[in-house]
Coordinates of C-alpha atoms and ligand atoms in Angstrom, one line a residue:
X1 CA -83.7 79.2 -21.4
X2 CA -84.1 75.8 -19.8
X3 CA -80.8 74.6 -20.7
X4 CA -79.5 77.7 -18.7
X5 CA -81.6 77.3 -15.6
X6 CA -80.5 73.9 -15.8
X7 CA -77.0 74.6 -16.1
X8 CA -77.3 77.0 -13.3
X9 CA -78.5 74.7 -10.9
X10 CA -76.2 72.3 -11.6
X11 CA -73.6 74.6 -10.5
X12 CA -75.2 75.2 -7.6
X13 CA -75.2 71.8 -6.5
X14 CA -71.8 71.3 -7.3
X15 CA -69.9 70.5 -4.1
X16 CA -66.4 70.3 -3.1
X17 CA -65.3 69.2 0.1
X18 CA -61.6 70.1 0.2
X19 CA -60.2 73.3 1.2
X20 CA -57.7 73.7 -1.5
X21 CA -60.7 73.4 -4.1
X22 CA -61.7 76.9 -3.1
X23 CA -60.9 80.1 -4.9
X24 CA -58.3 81.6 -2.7
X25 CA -59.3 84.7 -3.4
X26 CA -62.6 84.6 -2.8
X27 CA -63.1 83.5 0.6
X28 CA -65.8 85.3 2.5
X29 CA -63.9 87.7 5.2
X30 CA -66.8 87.5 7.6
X31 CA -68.8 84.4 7.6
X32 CA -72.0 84.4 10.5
X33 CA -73.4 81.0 11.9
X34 CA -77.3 80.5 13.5
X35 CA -75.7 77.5 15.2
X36 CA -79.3 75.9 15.1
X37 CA -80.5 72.6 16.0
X38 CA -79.2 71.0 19.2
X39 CA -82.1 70.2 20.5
X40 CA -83.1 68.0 17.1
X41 CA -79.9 66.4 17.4
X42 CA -80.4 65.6 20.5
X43 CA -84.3 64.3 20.0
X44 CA -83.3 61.9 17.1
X45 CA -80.6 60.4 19.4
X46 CA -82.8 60.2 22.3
X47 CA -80.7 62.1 24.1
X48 CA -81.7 65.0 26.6
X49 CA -81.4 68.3 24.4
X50 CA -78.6 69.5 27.2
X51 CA -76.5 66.5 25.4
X52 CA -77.4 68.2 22.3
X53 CA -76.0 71.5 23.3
X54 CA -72.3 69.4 25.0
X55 CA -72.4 68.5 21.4
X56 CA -72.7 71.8 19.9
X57 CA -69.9 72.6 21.7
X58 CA -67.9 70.4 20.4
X59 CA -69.0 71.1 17.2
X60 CA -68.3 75.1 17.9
X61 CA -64.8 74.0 18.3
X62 CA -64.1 71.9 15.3
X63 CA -65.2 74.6 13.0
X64 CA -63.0 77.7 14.8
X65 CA -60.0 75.9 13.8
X66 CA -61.4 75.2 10.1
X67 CA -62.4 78.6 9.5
X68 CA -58.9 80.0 10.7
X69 CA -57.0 77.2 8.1
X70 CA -59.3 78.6 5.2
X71 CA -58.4 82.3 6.1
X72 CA -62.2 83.5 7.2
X73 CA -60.8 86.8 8.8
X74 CA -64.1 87.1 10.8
X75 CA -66.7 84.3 12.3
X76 CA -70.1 85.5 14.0
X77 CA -71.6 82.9 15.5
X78 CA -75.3 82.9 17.3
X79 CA -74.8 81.3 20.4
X80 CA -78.0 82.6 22.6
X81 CA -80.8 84.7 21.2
X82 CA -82.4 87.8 23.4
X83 CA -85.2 85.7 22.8
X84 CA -84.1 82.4 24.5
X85 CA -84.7 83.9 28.0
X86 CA -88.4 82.0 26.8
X87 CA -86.9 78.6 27.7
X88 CA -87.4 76.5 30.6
X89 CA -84.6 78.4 33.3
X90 CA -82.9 74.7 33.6
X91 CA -82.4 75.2 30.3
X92 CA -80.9 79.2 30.3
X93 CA -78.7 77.9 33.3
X94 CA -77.1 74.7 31.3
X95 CA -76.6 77.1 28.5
X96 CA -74.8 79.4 30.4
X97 CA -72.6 77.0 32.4
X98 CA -71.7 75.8 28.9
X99 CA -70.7 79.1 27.6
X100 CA -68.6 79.1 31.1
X101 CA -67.1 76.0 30.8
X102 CA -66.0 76.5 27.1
X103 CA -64.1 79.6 27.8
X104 CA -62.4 77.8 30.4
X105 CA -61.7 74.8 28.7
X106 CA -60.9 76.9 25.0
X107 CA -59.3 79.4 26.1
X108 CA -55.8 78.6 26.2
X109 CA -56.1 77.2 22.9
X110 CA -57.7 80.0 21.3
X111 CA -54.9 82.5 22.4
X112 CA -52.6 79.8 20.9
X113 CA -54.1 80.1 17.7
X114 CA -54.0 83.9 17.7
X115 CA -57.7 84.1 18.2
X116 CA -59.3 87.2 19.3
X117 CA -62.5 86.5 21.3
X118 CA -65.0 89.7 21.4
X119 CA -68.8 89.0 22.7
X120 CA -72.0 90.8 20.9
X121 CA -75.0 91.0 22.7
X122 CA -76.5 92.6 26.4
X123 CA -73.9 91.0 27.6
X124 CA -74.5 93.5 30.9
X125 CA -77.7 91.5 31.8
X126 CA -75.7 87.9 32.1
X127 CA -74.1 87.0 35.4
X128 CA -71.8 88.8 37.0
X129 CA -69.3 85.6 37.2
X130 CA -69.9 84.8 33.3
X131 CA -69.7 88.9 32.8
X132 CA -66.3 88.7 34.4
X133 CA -65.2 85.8 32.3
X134 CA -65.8 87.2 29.4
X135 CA -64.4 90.5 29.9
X136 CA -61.6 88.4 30.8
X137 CA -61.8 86.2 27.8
X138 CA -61.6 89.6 25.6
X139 CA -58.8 91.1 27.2
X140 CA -56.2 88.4 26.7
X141 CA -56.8 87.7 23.4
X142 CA -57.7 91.3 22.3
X143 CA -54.0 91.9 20.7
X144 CA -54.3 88.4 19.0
X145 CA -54.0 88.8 15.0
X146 CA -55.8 86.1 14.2
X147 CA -59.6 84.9 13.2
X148 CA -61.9 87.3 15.0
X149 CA -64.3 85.5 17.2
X150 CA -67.3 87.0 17.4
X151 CA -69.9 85.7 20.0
X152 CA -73.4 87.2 20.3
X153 CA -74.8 86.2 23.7
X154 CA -78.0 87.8 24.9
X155 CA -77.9 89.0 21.0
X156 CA -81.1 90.3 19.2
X157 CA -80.9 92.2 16.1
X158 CA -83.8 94.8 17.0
X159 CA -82.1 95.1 20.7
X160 CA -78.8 96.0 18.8
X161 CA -80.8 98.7 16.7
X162 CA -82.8 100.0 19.3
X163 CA -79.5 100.4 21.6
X164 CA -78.0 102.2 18.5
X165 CA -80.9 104.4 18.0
X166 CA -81.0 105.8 21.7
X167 CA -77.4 106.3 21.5
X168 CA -78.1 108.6 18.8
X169 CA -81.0 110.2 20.5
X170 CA -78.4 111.3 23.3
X171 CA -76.4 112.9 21.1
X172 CA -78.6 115.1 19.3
X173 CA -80.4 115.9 22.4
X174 CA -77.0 116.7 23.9
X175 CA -76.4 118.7 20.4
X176 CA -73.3 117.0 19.8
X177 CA -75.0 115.6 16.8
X178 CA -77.3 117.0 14.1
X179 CA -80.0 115.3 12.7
X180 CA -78.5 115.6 9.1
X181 CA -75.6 113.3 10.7
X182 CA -77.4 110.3 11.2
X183 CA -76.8 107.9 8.0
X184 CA -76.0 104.3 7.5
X185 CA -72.3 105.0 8.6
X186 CA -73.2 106.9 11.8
X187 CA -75.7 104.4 12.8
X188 CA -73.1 101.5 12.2
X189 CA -70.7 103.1 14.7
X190 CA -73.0 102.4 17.0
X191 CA -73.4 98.4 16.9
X192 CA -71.8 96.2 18.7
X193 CA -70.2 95.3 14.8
X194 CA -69.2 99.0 14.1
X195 CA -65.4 98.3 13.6
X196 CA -66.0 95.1 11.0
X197 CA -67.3 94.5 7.8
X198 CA -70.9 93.2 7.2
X199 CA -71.2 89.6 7.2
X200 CA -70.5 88.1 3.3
X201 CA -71.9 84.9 4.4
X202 CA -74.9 83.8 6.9
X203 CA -75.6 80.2 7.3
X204 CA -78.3 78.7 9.3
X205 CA -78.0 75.0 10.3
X206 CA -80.9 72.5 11.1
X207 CA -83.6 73.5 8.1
X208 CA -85.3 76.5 9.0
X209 CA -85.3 79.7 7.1
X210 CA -85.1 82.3 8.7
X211 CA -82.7 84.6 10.5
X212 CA -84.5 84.7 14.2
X213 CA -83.5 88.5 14.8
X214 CA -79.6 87.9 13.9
X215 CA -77.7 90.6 12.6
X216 CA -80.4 92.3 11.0
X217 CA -78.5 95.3 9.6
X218 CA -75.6 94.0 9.1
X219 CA -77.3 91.1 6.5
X220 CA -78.9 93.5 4.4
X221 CA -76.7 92.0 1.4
X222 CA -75.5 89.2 3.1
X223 CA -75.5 85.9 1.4
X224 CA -77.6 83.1 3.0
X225 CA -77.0 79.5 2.9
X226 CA -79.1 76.7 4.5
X227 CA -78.3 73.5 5.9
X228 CA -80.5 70.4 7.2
X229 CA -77.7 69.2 9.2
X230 CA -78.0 70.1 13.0
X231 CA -75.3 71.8 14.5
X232 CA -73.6 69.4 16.1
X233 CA -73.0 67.4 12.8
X234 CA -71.8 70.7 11.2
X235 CA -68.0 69.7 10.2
X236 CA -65.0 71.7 8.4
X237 CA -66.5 69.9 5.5
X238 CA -70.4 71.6 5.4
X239 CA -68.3 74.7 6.0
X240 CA -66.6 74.4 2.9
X241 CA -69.3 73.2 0.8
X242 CA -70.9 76.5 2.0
X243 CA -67.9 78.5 0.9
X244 CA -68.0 76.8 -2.8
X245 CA -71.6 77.7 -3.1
X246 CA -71.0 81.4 -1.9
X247 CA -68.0 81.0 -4.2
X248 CA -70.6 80.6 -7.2
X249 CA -72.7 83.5 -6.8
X250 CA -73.0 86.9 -8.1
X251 CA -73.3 89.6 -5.5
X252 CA -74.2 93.0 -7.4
X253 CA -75.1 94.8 -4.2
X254 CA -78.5 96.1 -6.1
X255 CA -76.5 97.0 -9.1
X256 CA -75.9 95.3 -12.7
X257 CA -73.0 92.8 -13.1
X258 CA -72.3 94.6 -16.5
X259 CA -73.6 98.1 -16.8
X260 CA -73.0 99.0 -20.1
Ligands
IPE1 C1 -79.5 76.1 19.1 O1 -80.2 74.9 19.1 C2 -79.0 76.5 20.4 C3 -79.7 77.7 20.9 C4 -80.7 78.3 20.4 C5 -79.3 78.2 22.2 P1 -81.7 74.7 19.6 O2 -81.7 74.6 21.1 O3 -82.5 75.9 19.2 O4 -82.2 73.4 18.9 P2 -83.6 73.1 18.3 O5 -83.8 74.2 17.3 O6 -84.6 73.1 19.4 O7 -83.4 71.8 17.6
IPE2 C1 -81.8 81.0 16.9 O1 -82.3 79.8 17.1 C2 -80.9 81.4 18.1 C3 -79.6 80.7 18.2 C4 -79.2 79.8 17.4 C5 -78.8 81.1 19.3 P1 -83.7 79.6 17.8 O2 -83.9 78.1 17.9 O3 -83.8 80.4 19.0 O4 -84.7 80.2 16.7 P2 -86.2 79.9 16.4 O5 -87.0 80.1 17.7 O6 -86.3 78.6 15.9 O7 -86.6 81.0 15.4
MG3 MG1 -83.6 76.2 17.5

């Protein structure tokens, strides 16, 4: 038994750090990031924590184009929680200039690449300048092919439920819906996800573990992977390592791997 365990762990410690060490035909088709850990980053550095979000930027970048050159069909990635509105305003305001200045600044590059850009989120409660840029931002790369960039802004999990139950309410109260009708497949055509897989893959950078009110429905069998590294040091290469481990595990979705 302990040789197993032991073996086991092994495995899962067993890192690669070059894409074409991957199983081709396992790569996860939607991977979500909690892009966690700026401010950290920023601490150890000495550094203001608005340094540490430039930096996540940067890092946001880096790992767009890696996920495209492994073939991820789909990355989520946590950029501002409904939650963060806690935070000192100087803070909300950098944090949205950021989010400004990288679609300017990306977005030429990400139609290149065949990117399609969509945002997740109440994005209706941002400003009406960022609103615009992102409707924008969706619009010319919504024919795009390529990776799907997913951006949840002003995203909460139980926001995104609670938007998806009222919808519902309407409908039955409008009786264009019966009760009997609401299942796991009605209510996912109401999230801002309803036209895309759940996600195979969750990682969270910077320690913690937990999920902080991302995608809460769609992670019911999600696989999670952790990270100490802050965000901004996340590289193609933690990416990877996160696909090999993903790439080692059995998912069985509540059933057996073997039913006899
Ligand atoms: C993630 O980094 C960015 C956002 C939540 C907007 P943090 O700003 O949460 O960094 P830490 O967790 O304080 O280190
Ligand atoms: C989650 O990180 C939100 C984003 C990464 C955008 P937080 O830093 O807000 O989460 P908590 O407060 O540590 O749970
Ligand atoms: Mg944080």
């Amino acid at each position: 038994m302990w040789r197993k365990l032991f073996s086991r762990n092994n495995k899962l410690n067993y890192t690669v750090n070059d894409a074409n060490q991957l199983d081709p035909d396992n790569i996860p088709a939607h991977i979500a990031i909690i892009m966690d850990g700026n401010g950290r980053w920023a601490k150890k550095r000495g550094l203001p924590r608005t340094l540490g979000h430039r930096a996540g930027v940067e890092a946001l970048r880096g790992i767009v184009k890696a996920a495209t050159k492994i073939g991820v069909q789909i990355l989520t990635v946590y950029a501002f929680s409904t939650e963060n509105w806690k935070r000192p305003a100087s803070e909300v305001d950098l944090l949205m200039q950021l989010f400004s200045e990288y679609l300017d600044n990306e977005i030429d590059e990400l139609d290149n690449n065949g990117v399609q850009i969509r945002f997740i989120g109440k994005t209706d409660e941002l400003a009406e300048t960022l609103q615009k840029k992102m409707a924008e931002a969706e619009q010319r790369t919504g024919c795009n092919i390529g990776l799907i960039l997913n951006i949840a802004v002003n995203y909460g999990g139980r926001a995104e439920v609670i938007r998806a139950v009222r919808d519902i309410a309407q409908q039955v109260l409008a009786k264009k819906m019966l009760i009997e009708e609401i299942t796991e497949q009605s209510i996912k055509t109401h999230l801002y996800t309803c036209d895309l897989p759940d996600p195979d893959l969750v990682i969270r950078t910077s320690g913690d573990l937990r999920l902080s009110n991302f995608l809460l429905w769609q992670s019911a069998y999600s696989e999670l992977w952790f990270t100490d590294s802050n965000w901004p040091d996340f590289r193609a290469e933690h990416l990877i390592q996160a696909i090999a481990n993903y790439q080692l595990r059995e998912r069985r979705f509540g059933g057996l791997k073997n039913p006899k």
